[in-house]
Coordinates of C-alpha atoms (C1' of nucleotides) in Angstrom, one line a residue:
Chain K
M1 CA 118.5 12.8 94.1
M2 CA 117.2 16.3 93.6
A3 CA 116.2 17.4 90.1
M4 CA 117.7 20.6 88.8
R5 CA 115.7 23.8 89.3
R6 CA 113.3 24.2 86.4
P7 CA 111.7 27.4 85.2
S8 CA 108.6 27.5 87.4
S9 CA 106.1 24.8 86.4
S10 CA 108.3 22.1 87.8
V11 CA 108.0 19.4 90.4
P12 CA 107.6 21.5 93.5
Y13 CA 110.0 21.7 96.3
H14 CA 108.3 22.6 99.4
H15 CA 105.6 20.1 99.2
G16 CA 103.7 20.2 96.0
N17 CA 101.7 22.1 93.5
L18 CA 99.0 21.8 96.2
R19 CA 96.4 24.0 94.4
N20 CA 96.2 21.7 91.5
A21 CA 96.5 18.6 93.5
L22 CA 93.6 19.7 95.6
L23 CA 91.5 20.4 92.5
A24 CA 92.3 17.0 91.1
A25 CA 91.5 15.2 94.3
A26 CA 88.2 17.2 94.6
R27 CA 87.3 16.1 91.1
D28 CA 87.9 12.5 92.0
V29 CA 85.8 12.8 95.1
L30 CA 83.1 14.5 93.1
E31 CA 82.9 11.8 90.5
E32 CA 83.3 8.9 92.9
R33 CA 81.0 9.9 95.7
G34 CA 78.9 12.8 94.5
P35 CA 78.7 16.4 95.4
S36 CA 77.5 15.9 98.9
A37 CA 80.7 14.1 99.7
L38 CA 82.8 17.0 98.6
S39 CA 84.4 17.8 101.9
L40 CA 87.6 19.8 102.5
R41 CA 88.9 17.2 104.9
E42 CA 88.3 14.3 102.5
I43 CA 90.0 16.2 99.7
A44 CA 93.0 17.0 101.9
R45 CA 93.1 13.4 103.1
R46 CA 93.4 12.1 99.5
V47 CA 96.2 14.5 98.8
G48 CA 97.9 13.4 102.0
V49 CA 98.0 16.8 103.5
S50 CA 96.5 18.4 106.5
A51 CA 93.1 20.1 106.1
P52 CA 94.2 23.6 107.1
S53 CA 96.9 23.6 104.4
A54 CA 94.1 24.0 101.8
Y55 CA 93.5 27.5 103.2
H56 CA 96.7 28.7 101.7
H57 CA 95.2 28.0 98.3
F58 CA 91.5 28.4 98.6
P59 CA 89.5 30.7 100.9
S60 CA 86.9 28.1 101.6
L61 CA 85.4 24.8 100.5
D62 CA 83.0 26.6 98.2
A63 CA 85.9 28.1 96.4
I64 CA 87.1 24.7 95.5
A65 CA 83.8 23.8 94.0
V66 CA 83.9 27.0 92.0
G67 CA 87.3 26.0 90.8
L68 CA 86.0 22.7 89.7
A69 CA 83.1 24.4 87.8
E70 CA 85.6 26.7 86.1
Q71 CA 87.8 23.8 85.1
G72 CA 84.8 21.9 83.8
A73 CA 83.6 24.9 81.8
A74 CA 87.0 25.3 80.2
E75 CA 87.3 21.7 79.2
M76 CA 83.8 21.3 78.0
G77 CA 84.1 24.5 76.0
A78 CA 87.2 23.2 74.3
C79 CA 85.4 19.9 73.4
L80 CA 82.4 21.7 71.9
T81 CA 84.5 24.1 70.0
A82 CA 86.7 21.3 68.6
A83 CA 83.6 19.4 67.6
S84 CA 81.9 22.3 65.9
E85 CA 85.1 23.2 64.0
D86 CA 85.4 19.6 62.8
R87 CA 83.1 20.4 59.9
R88 CA 86.0 22.1 58.1
R89 CA 87.9 18.9 58.1
S90 CA 85.2 16.5 57.1
S91 CA 82.4 16.3 54.7
G92 CA 79.6 18.8 54.5
D93 CA 78.8 21.5 57.0
G94 CA 75.4 20.3 57.7
K95 CA 76.7 17.9 60.3
S96 CA 78.4 20.4 62.5
L97 CA 75.5 20.8 64.9
L98 CA 75.1 17.1 65.2
R99 CA 78.7 16.6 66.0
T100 CA 78.6 19.3 68.6
G101 CA 75.6 17.6 70.1
E102 CA 77.4 14.3 70.3
A103 CA 80.4 16.0 71.9
Y104 CA 78.1 17.6 74.4
V105 CA 76.6 14.3 75.5
R106 CA 80.0 12.6 75.4
F107 CA 81.5 15.1 77.8
A108 CA 78.6 14.7 80.1
R109 CA 78.9 11.0 80.1
A110 CA 82.6 11.1 80.7
N111 CA 82.3 13.6 83.5
P112 CA 78.8 13.1 84.9
A113 CA 79.2 14.7 88.3
L114 CA 81.1 17.6 86.9
Y115 CA 78.4 18.1 84.3
R116 CA 75.8 18.1 87.0
L117 CA 77.8 20.5 89.0
M118 CA 77.8 22.9 86.1
F119 CA 74.3 22.3 84.7
G120 CA 72.2 20.4 87.1
E121 CA 71.0 19.9 90.6
G122 CA 69.2 23.1 91.1
F123 CA 71.9 24.9 89.3
Q124 CA 74.4 24.7 92.1
P125 CA 75.7 27.7 94.0
A126 CA 79.2 26.9 92.7
S127 CA 78.0 27.4 89.1
K128 CA 75.2 29.8 89.4
G129 CA 77.1 33.0 89.7
N130 CA 80.2 31.8 88.0
D131 CA 81.4 33.7 84.9
A132 CA 83.1 30.8 83.3
V133 CA 80.0 28.6 83.5
R134 CA 77.8 31.4 82.3
D135 CA 80.0 32.0 79.4
L136 CA 80.0 28.3 78.5
R137 CA 76.2 28.3 78.6
Q138 CA 76.0 31.3 76.4
R139 CA 78.6 29.9 74.0
A140 CA 76.7 26.7 73.7
R141 CA 73.5 28.6 72.9
A142 CA 75.3 30.8 70.4
M143 CA 76.7 27.7 68.7
I144 CA 73.3 26.3 68.3
E145 CA 71.7 29.4 67.1
T146 CA 74.5 30.3 64.7
A147 CA 74.3 26.8 63.1
L148 CA 70.5 27.2 62.8
A149 CA 70.6 30.8 61.5
G150 CA 70.7 29.7 57.9
R151 CA 67.7 27.3 58.1
L152 CA 65.2 29.1 60.3
P153 CA 63.5 32.5 60.5
A154 CA 65.2 34.6 63.2
A155 CA 62.0 34.7 65.3
E156 CA 62.1 30.9 65.7
L157 CA 65.7 30.7 66.8
P158 CA 65.3 31.0 70.6
V159 CA 62.7 28.3 70.8
A160 CA 64.5 26.1 68.4
G161 CA 67.7 26.6 70.4
L162 CA 66.0 25.8 73.6
F163 CA 64.5 22.7 72.0
L164 CA 67.9 21.3 70.9
W165 CA 69.5 22.2 74.2
S166 CA 66.7 20.3 76.0
V167 CA 67.2 17.2 73.9
A168 CA 71.0 17.2 74.6
H169 CA 70.6 18.1 78.3
G170 CA 67.7 15.6 78.9
L171 CA 69.4 12.8 77.0
A172 CA 72.7 13.3 78.8
L173 CA 71.1 13.3 82.2
L174 CA 68.9 10.3 81.5
I175 CA 71.9 8.3 80.4
I176 CA 74.2 9.6 83.2
D177 CA 71.6 8.7 85.8
G178 CA 71.1 5.3 84.4
Q179 CA 67.4 5.9 83.8
A180 CA 67.6 5.2 80.1
E181 CA 68.2 1.7 78.9
P182 CA 71.4 0.1 79.9
A183 CA 74.3 1.5 77.9
K184 CA 74.8 -1.1 75.2
D185 CA 75.3 0.7 71.9
A186 CA 74.8 3.9 73.8
D187 CA 76.7 5.9 71.2
A188 CA 74.4 4.8 68.4
V189 CA 71.3 5.6 70.5
V190 CA 72.7 9.0 71.3
L191 CA 73.2 9.6 67.6
R192 CA 69.8 8.6 66.6
V193 CA 68.1 10.7 69.3
L194 CA 70.1 13.7 68.3
Q195 CA 69.2 13.1 64.7
L196 CA 65.5 13.1 65.6
G197 CA 66.1 16.5 67.2
G198 CA 67.6 17.8 63.9
R199 CA 64.7 16.4 62.0
A200 CA 62.2 18.6 63.9
L201 CA 64.0 21.6 62.5
A202 CA 64.4 20.4 59.0
R203 CA 63.0 22.7 56.4
R204 CA 59.6 21.4 55.5
R205 CA 59.6 20.1 52.0
R206 CA 56.0 21.2 51.5
Chain O
M1 CA 35.4 21.5 122.9
M2 CA 36.4 18.1 121.8
A3 CA 35.1 16.7 118.5
M4 CA 33.2 13.5 118.6
R5 CA 35.2 10.4 117.8
R6 CA 35.2 9.9 114.0
P7 CA 35.8 6.6 112.2
S8 CA 39.6 6.5 112.0
S9 CA 40.9 9.1 109.7
S10 CA 40.0 11.9 112.0
V11 CA 41.8 14.7 113.7
P12 CA 44.1 12.7 116.0
Y13 CA 43.9 12.5 119.8
H14 CA 47.3 11.7 121.1
H15 CA 49.3 14.3 119.3
G16 CA 48.7 14.2 115.7
N17 CA 48.8 12.3 112.5
L18 CA 52.5 12.5 112.9
R19 CA 53.5 10.4 109.9
N20 CA 51.7 12.6 107.5
A21 CA 52.7 15.8 109.3
L22 CA 56.4 14.7 109.0
L23 CA 56.0 13.9 105.3
A24 CA 54.4 17.3 104.7
A25 CA 57.1 19.1 106.6
A26 CA 59.8 17.1 104.8
R27 CA 58.3 18.2 101.5
D28 CA 58.4 21.8 102.5
V29 CA 62.0 21.5 103.5
L30 CA 62.8 19.8 100.3
E31 CA 61.2 22.5 98.2
E32 CA 62.5 25.4 100.2
R33 CA 66.0 24.4 100.9
G34 CA 66.9 21.5 98.7
P35 CA 67.7 17.8 99.3
S36 CA 70.9 18.4 101.3
A37 CA 68.9 20.3 103.9
L38 CA 66.5 17.3 104.4
S39 CA 67.4 16.6 108.0
L40 CA 65.3 14.7 110.5
R41 CA 65.9 17.3 113.1
E42 CA 64.8 20.1 110.9
I43 CA 61.7 18.2 109.9
A44 CA 60.8 17.5 113.5
R45 CA 61.4 21.1 114.4
R46 CA 58.9 22.3 111.8
V47 CA 56.3 19.9 113.0
G48 CA 57.0 21.1 116.6
V49 CA 57.9 17.7 117.8
S50 CA 61.1 16.1 119.2
A51 CA 63.4 14.4 116.8
P52 CA 63.2 10.9 118.2
S53 CA 59.4 10.9 117.9
A54 CA 59.9 10.4 114.2
Y55 CA 61.3 7.0 114.8
H56 CA 57.8 5.8 115.8
H57 CA 56.8 6.3 112.1
F58 CA 59.9 5.9 110.0
P59 CA 62.9 3.7 110.7
S60 CA 65.3 6.3 109.4
L61 CA 65.8 9.6 107.6
D62 CA 66.2 7.8 104.4
A63 CA 62.8 6.2 104.8
I64 CA 61.3 9.7 104.9
A65 CA 63.0 10.5 101.6
V66 CA 61.6 7.3 100.2
G67 CA 58.2 8.2 101.4
L68 CA 58.4 11.5 99.6
A69 CA 59.5 9.8 96.4
E70 CA 56.5 7.5 96.6
Q71 CA 54.1 10.3 97.3
G72 CA 55.5 12.2 94.3
A73 CA 55.3 9.2 92.1
A74 CA 51.6 8.8 93.0
E75 CA 50.8 12.4 92.4
M76 CA 52.7 12.7 89.2
G77 CA 51.2 9.5 87.9
A78 CA 47.8 10.8 88.5
C79 CA 48.5 14.0 86.7
L80 CA 49.9 12.2 83.6
T81 CA 47.0 9.8 83.5
A82 CA 44.5 12.6 83.8
A83 CA 46.2 14.5 81.0
S84 CA 46.4 11.5 78.7
E85 CA 42.8 10.7 79.2
D86 CA 41.8 14.2 78.5
R87 CA 41.7 13.4 74.8
R88 CA 38.3 11.8 75.2
R89 CA 36.8 15.0 76.3
S90 CA 38.3 17.4 73.9
S91 CA 39.0 17.5 70.2
G92 CA 41.1 14.9 68.3
D93 CA 43.2 12.2 69.8
G94 CA 46.4 13.4 68.1
K95 CA 47.0 15.9 71.0
S96 CA 47.0 13.4 73.8
L97 CA 50.7 13.0 73.8
L98 CA 51.3 16.8 73.7
R99 CA 48.9 17.3 76.6
T100 CA 50.7 14.6 78.6
G101 CA 54.0 16.3 77.9
E102 CA 52.6 19.6 79.1
A103 CA 51.4 17.9 82.3
Y104 CA 54.8 16.4 82.8
V105 CA 56.6 19.7 82.6
R106 CA 53.9 21.4 84.6
F107 CA 54.3 18.9 87.5
A108 CA 58.1 19.3 87.5
R109 CA 57.8 23.1 87.6
A110 CA 55.2 22.9 90.4
N111 CA 57.3 20.5 92.4
P112 CA 60.9 21.1 91.3
A113 CA 62.7 19.5 94.2
L114 CA 60.4 16.6 94.3
Y115 CA 60.8 16.0 90.6
R116 CA 64.6 16.1 91.0
L117 CA 64.3 13.7 93.9
M118 CA 62.5 11.2 91.7
F119 CA 64.3 11.8 88.4
G120 CA 67.4 13.8 88.9
E121 CA 70.6 14.4 90.7
G122 CA 72.3 11.2 90.0
F123 CA 69.0 9.3 90.4
Q124 CA 68.9 9.5 94.1
P125 CA 69.1 6.6 96.4
A126 CA 65.6 7.4 97.7
S127 CA 64.3 6.8 94.2
K128 CA 66.7 4.4 92.6
G129 CA 65.4 1.2 94.1
N130 CA 61.9 2.4 94.8
D131 CA 59.1 0.4 93.2
A132 CA 56.6 3.3 93.0
V133 CA 59.2 5.5 91.2
R134 CA 60.2 2.6 88.9
D135 CA 56.5 2.0 88.0
L136 CA 56.0 5.7 87.3
R137 CA 58.9 5.7 84.9
Q138 CA 57.7 2.7 83.1
R139 CA 54.2 4.0 83.0
A140 CA 55.5 7.2 81.4
R141 CA 57.5 5.3 78.9
A142 CA 54.5 3.1 78.1
M143 CA 52.2 6.1 77.6
I144 CA 54.6 7.6 75.1
E145 CA 55.2 4.4 73.2
T146 CA 51.5 3.6 73.1
A147 CA 50.7 7.0 71.8
L148 CA 53.3 6.6 69.1
A149 CA 52.5 3.0 68.2
G150 CA 50.1 4.1 65.5
R151 CA 52.5 6.4 63.8
L152 CA 55.9 4.6 63.8
P153 CA 57.3 1.2 63.0
A154 CA 57.8 -0.8 66.1
A155 CA 61.5 -0.9 65.7
E156 CA 61.7 2.9 66.1
L157 CA 59.6 3.1 69.2
P158 CA 62.3 2.8 71.8
V159 CA 64.5 5.5 70.3
A160 CA 61.5 7.8 69.6
G161 CA 60.3 7.3 73.2
L162 CA 63.7 8.1 74.6
F163 CA 63.8 11.2 72.4
L164 CA 60.5 12.5 73.6
W165 CA 61.3 11.8 77.2
S166 CA 64.6 13.6 76.7
V167 CA 62.9 16.7 75.4
A168 CA 60.4 16.8 78.4
H169 CA 63.1 15.9 81.0
G170 CA 65.6 18.4 79.6
L171 CA 63.1 21.2 79.2
A172 CA 61.7 20.7 82.6
L173 CA 65.1 20.8 84.3
L174 CA 66.4 23.7 82.3
I175 CA 63.3 25.7 83.4
I176 CA 63.4 24.5 86.9
D177 CA 67.0 25.4 87.3
G178 CA 66.5 28.8 85.8
Q179 CA 69.0 28.1 83.1
A180 CA 66.5 28.8 80.3
E181 CA 65.3 32.3 79.7
P182 CA 63.3 33.9 82.5
A183 CA 59.9 32.5 82.8
K184 CA 57.7 35.0 81.0
D185 CA 55.3 33.3 78.8
A186 CA 56.8 30.1 80.0
D187 CA 53.7 28.0 79.2
A188 CA 53.8 29.1 75.6
V189 CA 57.5 28.3 75.3
V190 CA 57.0 24.9 76.7
L191 CA 54.2 24.2 74.3
R192 CA 56.3 25.3 71.3
V193 CA 59.2 23.2 72.4
L194 CA 57.1 20.1 72.9
Q195 CA 55.5 20.7 69.5
L196 CA 58.9 20.7 67.9
G197 CA 59.4 17.3 69.6
G198 CA 56.3 16.0 68.0
R199 CA 57.3 17.3 64.6
A200 CA 60.4 15.2 64.6
L201 CA 58.2 12.1 64.7
A202 CA 55.6 13.3 62.2
R203 CA 55.1 11.0 59.3
R204 CA 57.1 12.3 56.4
R205 CA 54.8 13.6 53.7
R206 CA 57.2 12.5 51.1
Chain L
dT1 C1' 30.2 3.0 135.2
dG2 C1' 34.7 2.5 137.4
dT3 C1' 39.2 0.7 137.9
dA4 C1' 43.7 -1.8 136.5
dC5 C1' 46.6 -2.4 133.0
dA6 C1' 48.8 -3.0 128.4
dT7 C1' 50.0 -0.3 124.6
dC8 C1' 52.0 3.1 122.2
dA9 C1' 53.2 7.9 120.9
dG10 C1' 55.6 11.2 122.7
dT11 C1' 60.0 13.3 125.7
dG12 C1' 64.9 15.1 127.2
dA13 C1' 69.5 13.7 127.7
dA14 C1' 73.2 11.8 125.7
dC15 C1' 76.3 9.2 122.3
dG16 C1' 79.7 9.6 118.7
dC17 C1' 80.6 11.5 114.3
dG18 C1' 82.6 14.4 110.6
dC19 C1' 82.5 18.7 109.3
dG20 C1' 84.6 23.9 108.2
dT21 C1' 87.4 26.8 110.1
dT22 C1' 90.8 29.3 113.3
dC23 C1' 95.0 29.4 115.9
dA24 C1' 99.7 29.6 117.1
dC25 C1' 103.4 27.0 115.6
dT26 C1' 107.3 25.0 112.6
dG27 C1' 110.3 24.3 109.2
dA28 C1' 111.8 24.8 104.5
dT29 C1' 112.8 28.1 100.6
dG30 C1' 114.7 32.0 98.5
dT31 C1' 117.0 36.5 99.0
dA32 C1' 120.0 40.4 100.8
dC33 C1' 124.3 41.4 102.1
Chain D
dT1 C1' 130.5 31.3 99.3
dG2 C1' 128.4 31.9 103.8
dT3 C1' 125.3 33.8 107.1
dA4 C1' 120.8 36.4 108.7
dC5 C1' 116.4 36.9 107.8
dA6 C1' 111.8 37.5 105.6
dT7 C1' 108.4 34.7 103.4
dC8 C1' 105.4 31.3 103.0
dA9 C1' 103.5 26.5 102.8
dG10 C1' 102.8 23.3 105.8
dT11 C1' 101.4 21.3 110.8
dG12 C1' 98.5 19.5 115.1
dA13 C1' 95.3 20.9 118.4
dA14 C1' 91.2 22.9 119.2
dC15 C1' 86.6 25.4 118.5
dG16 C1' 81.7 24.9 117.9
dC17 C1' 78.2 23.0 115.1
dG18 C1' 74.3 20.1 113.5
dC19 C1' 73.6 15.7 112.5
dG20 C1' 71.3 10.6 113.0
dT21 C1' 70.4 7.7 116.3
dT22 C1' 69.8 5.3 121.0
dC23 C1' 68.2 5.2 125.6
dA24 C1' 65.3 5.0 129.6
dC25 C1' 61.5 7.7 130.7
dT26 C1' 56.6 9.6 130.8
dG27 C1' 52.1 10.2 130.0
dA28 C1' 47.9 9.6 127.3
dT29 C1' 44.8 6.3 125.0
dG30 C1' 42.0 2.4 124.6
dT31 C1' 40.6 -2.2 126.5
dA32 C1' 39.4 -6.0 129.8
dC33 C1' 37.0 -7.0 133.6

DNA sequence: TGTACATCAGTGAACGCGCGTTCACTGATGTAC
DNA sequence: TGTACATCAGTGAACGCGCGTTCACTGATGTAC
């Protein structure tokens, strides 16, 4: 009945790979019931384990939130990088920024509470001082500014970058929060809004 | 020592104009310590009154949050209207939308937690079903679309409106949350970002 | 003007709740001999 | 291969906390006569 011993990342013996199970449950709670429902007892309950057992893996509830933010930063970073590198595969390189913007909004829509944990709600304690989240933010800024570097004078880059980030951030949150129109054809609307953002930065023809 | 009786909106006899005092204290708590710290006991403590006394004025803690959202909607609505009507006093009418945008971001920066209560954080229960907040949102959309109606084909209005709202909303939140650059010259940066938004919708010269 | 009374805004005590965290423990795992 | 033991991941019971809300009350206000 028992599987053979496998290297190290195997189905666990003692009780489980509790650390990861706790993070996964925490993420479920976060997305289902929001950040204020993120409680250690609720997380443990979902995993089917007693609450104190979590202390063998995290020093506190806050540390679990930090873990979520780090996980989110890694995932979102991968999505953005993949999207921005997509230009090499497909047509021209002018679309790279637009694709990255779409990926940004797509990630936020797919993981609304996690996105808010990293980038919203008063810039949560869990994210505020976190290196992974700070890196993600800087990386996103850098992607934007690099993509724009060819088209704009250097002096305009910071404001232009903030502008594009505002469009993506604002759009993502309005959709996530259901404040924008109901989501029919949402992808098309996102695309058109982001295209308008790009148009603001288009080189003036005269 | 006692003031003469005044019509009805006077300094109160019994103990105070508790309803307003509670709302004011709630607003302080909200801005100082965030929405999760909004507790009935803390609010009553600040007013210097026992917690149960609040029940003579609000049926529940949630009702206080709703009251705050309504108050915020009224104030913000007045700010936006004032800004949009300003065009009649000053130069051309092309700037009306820009001024409204500035007023929008200015209100959010002056009342960050209240803004988030109305427009952010998963579109809070306190605001979600609230008529005053819904009206504010619709009024803001209408202002944008009316201002744009002269410049764009009707079919483009919804997307253009969502675009401008995204810029203002995203910019406001990035600044509020301290995710954008530190606030030196913040007003100037806001202006430039909003101008970029307008540029996206400028009639193409050719 | 003075008294009796209804109204209503306040009070302190108490309820039950879920929370984060600590504690002393138990029992399984993996290791040394 | 078998036994003794250290390690470590789990447990249940308990702590103290602040919370929203209910209750029966008190005391001031304003009104009717």
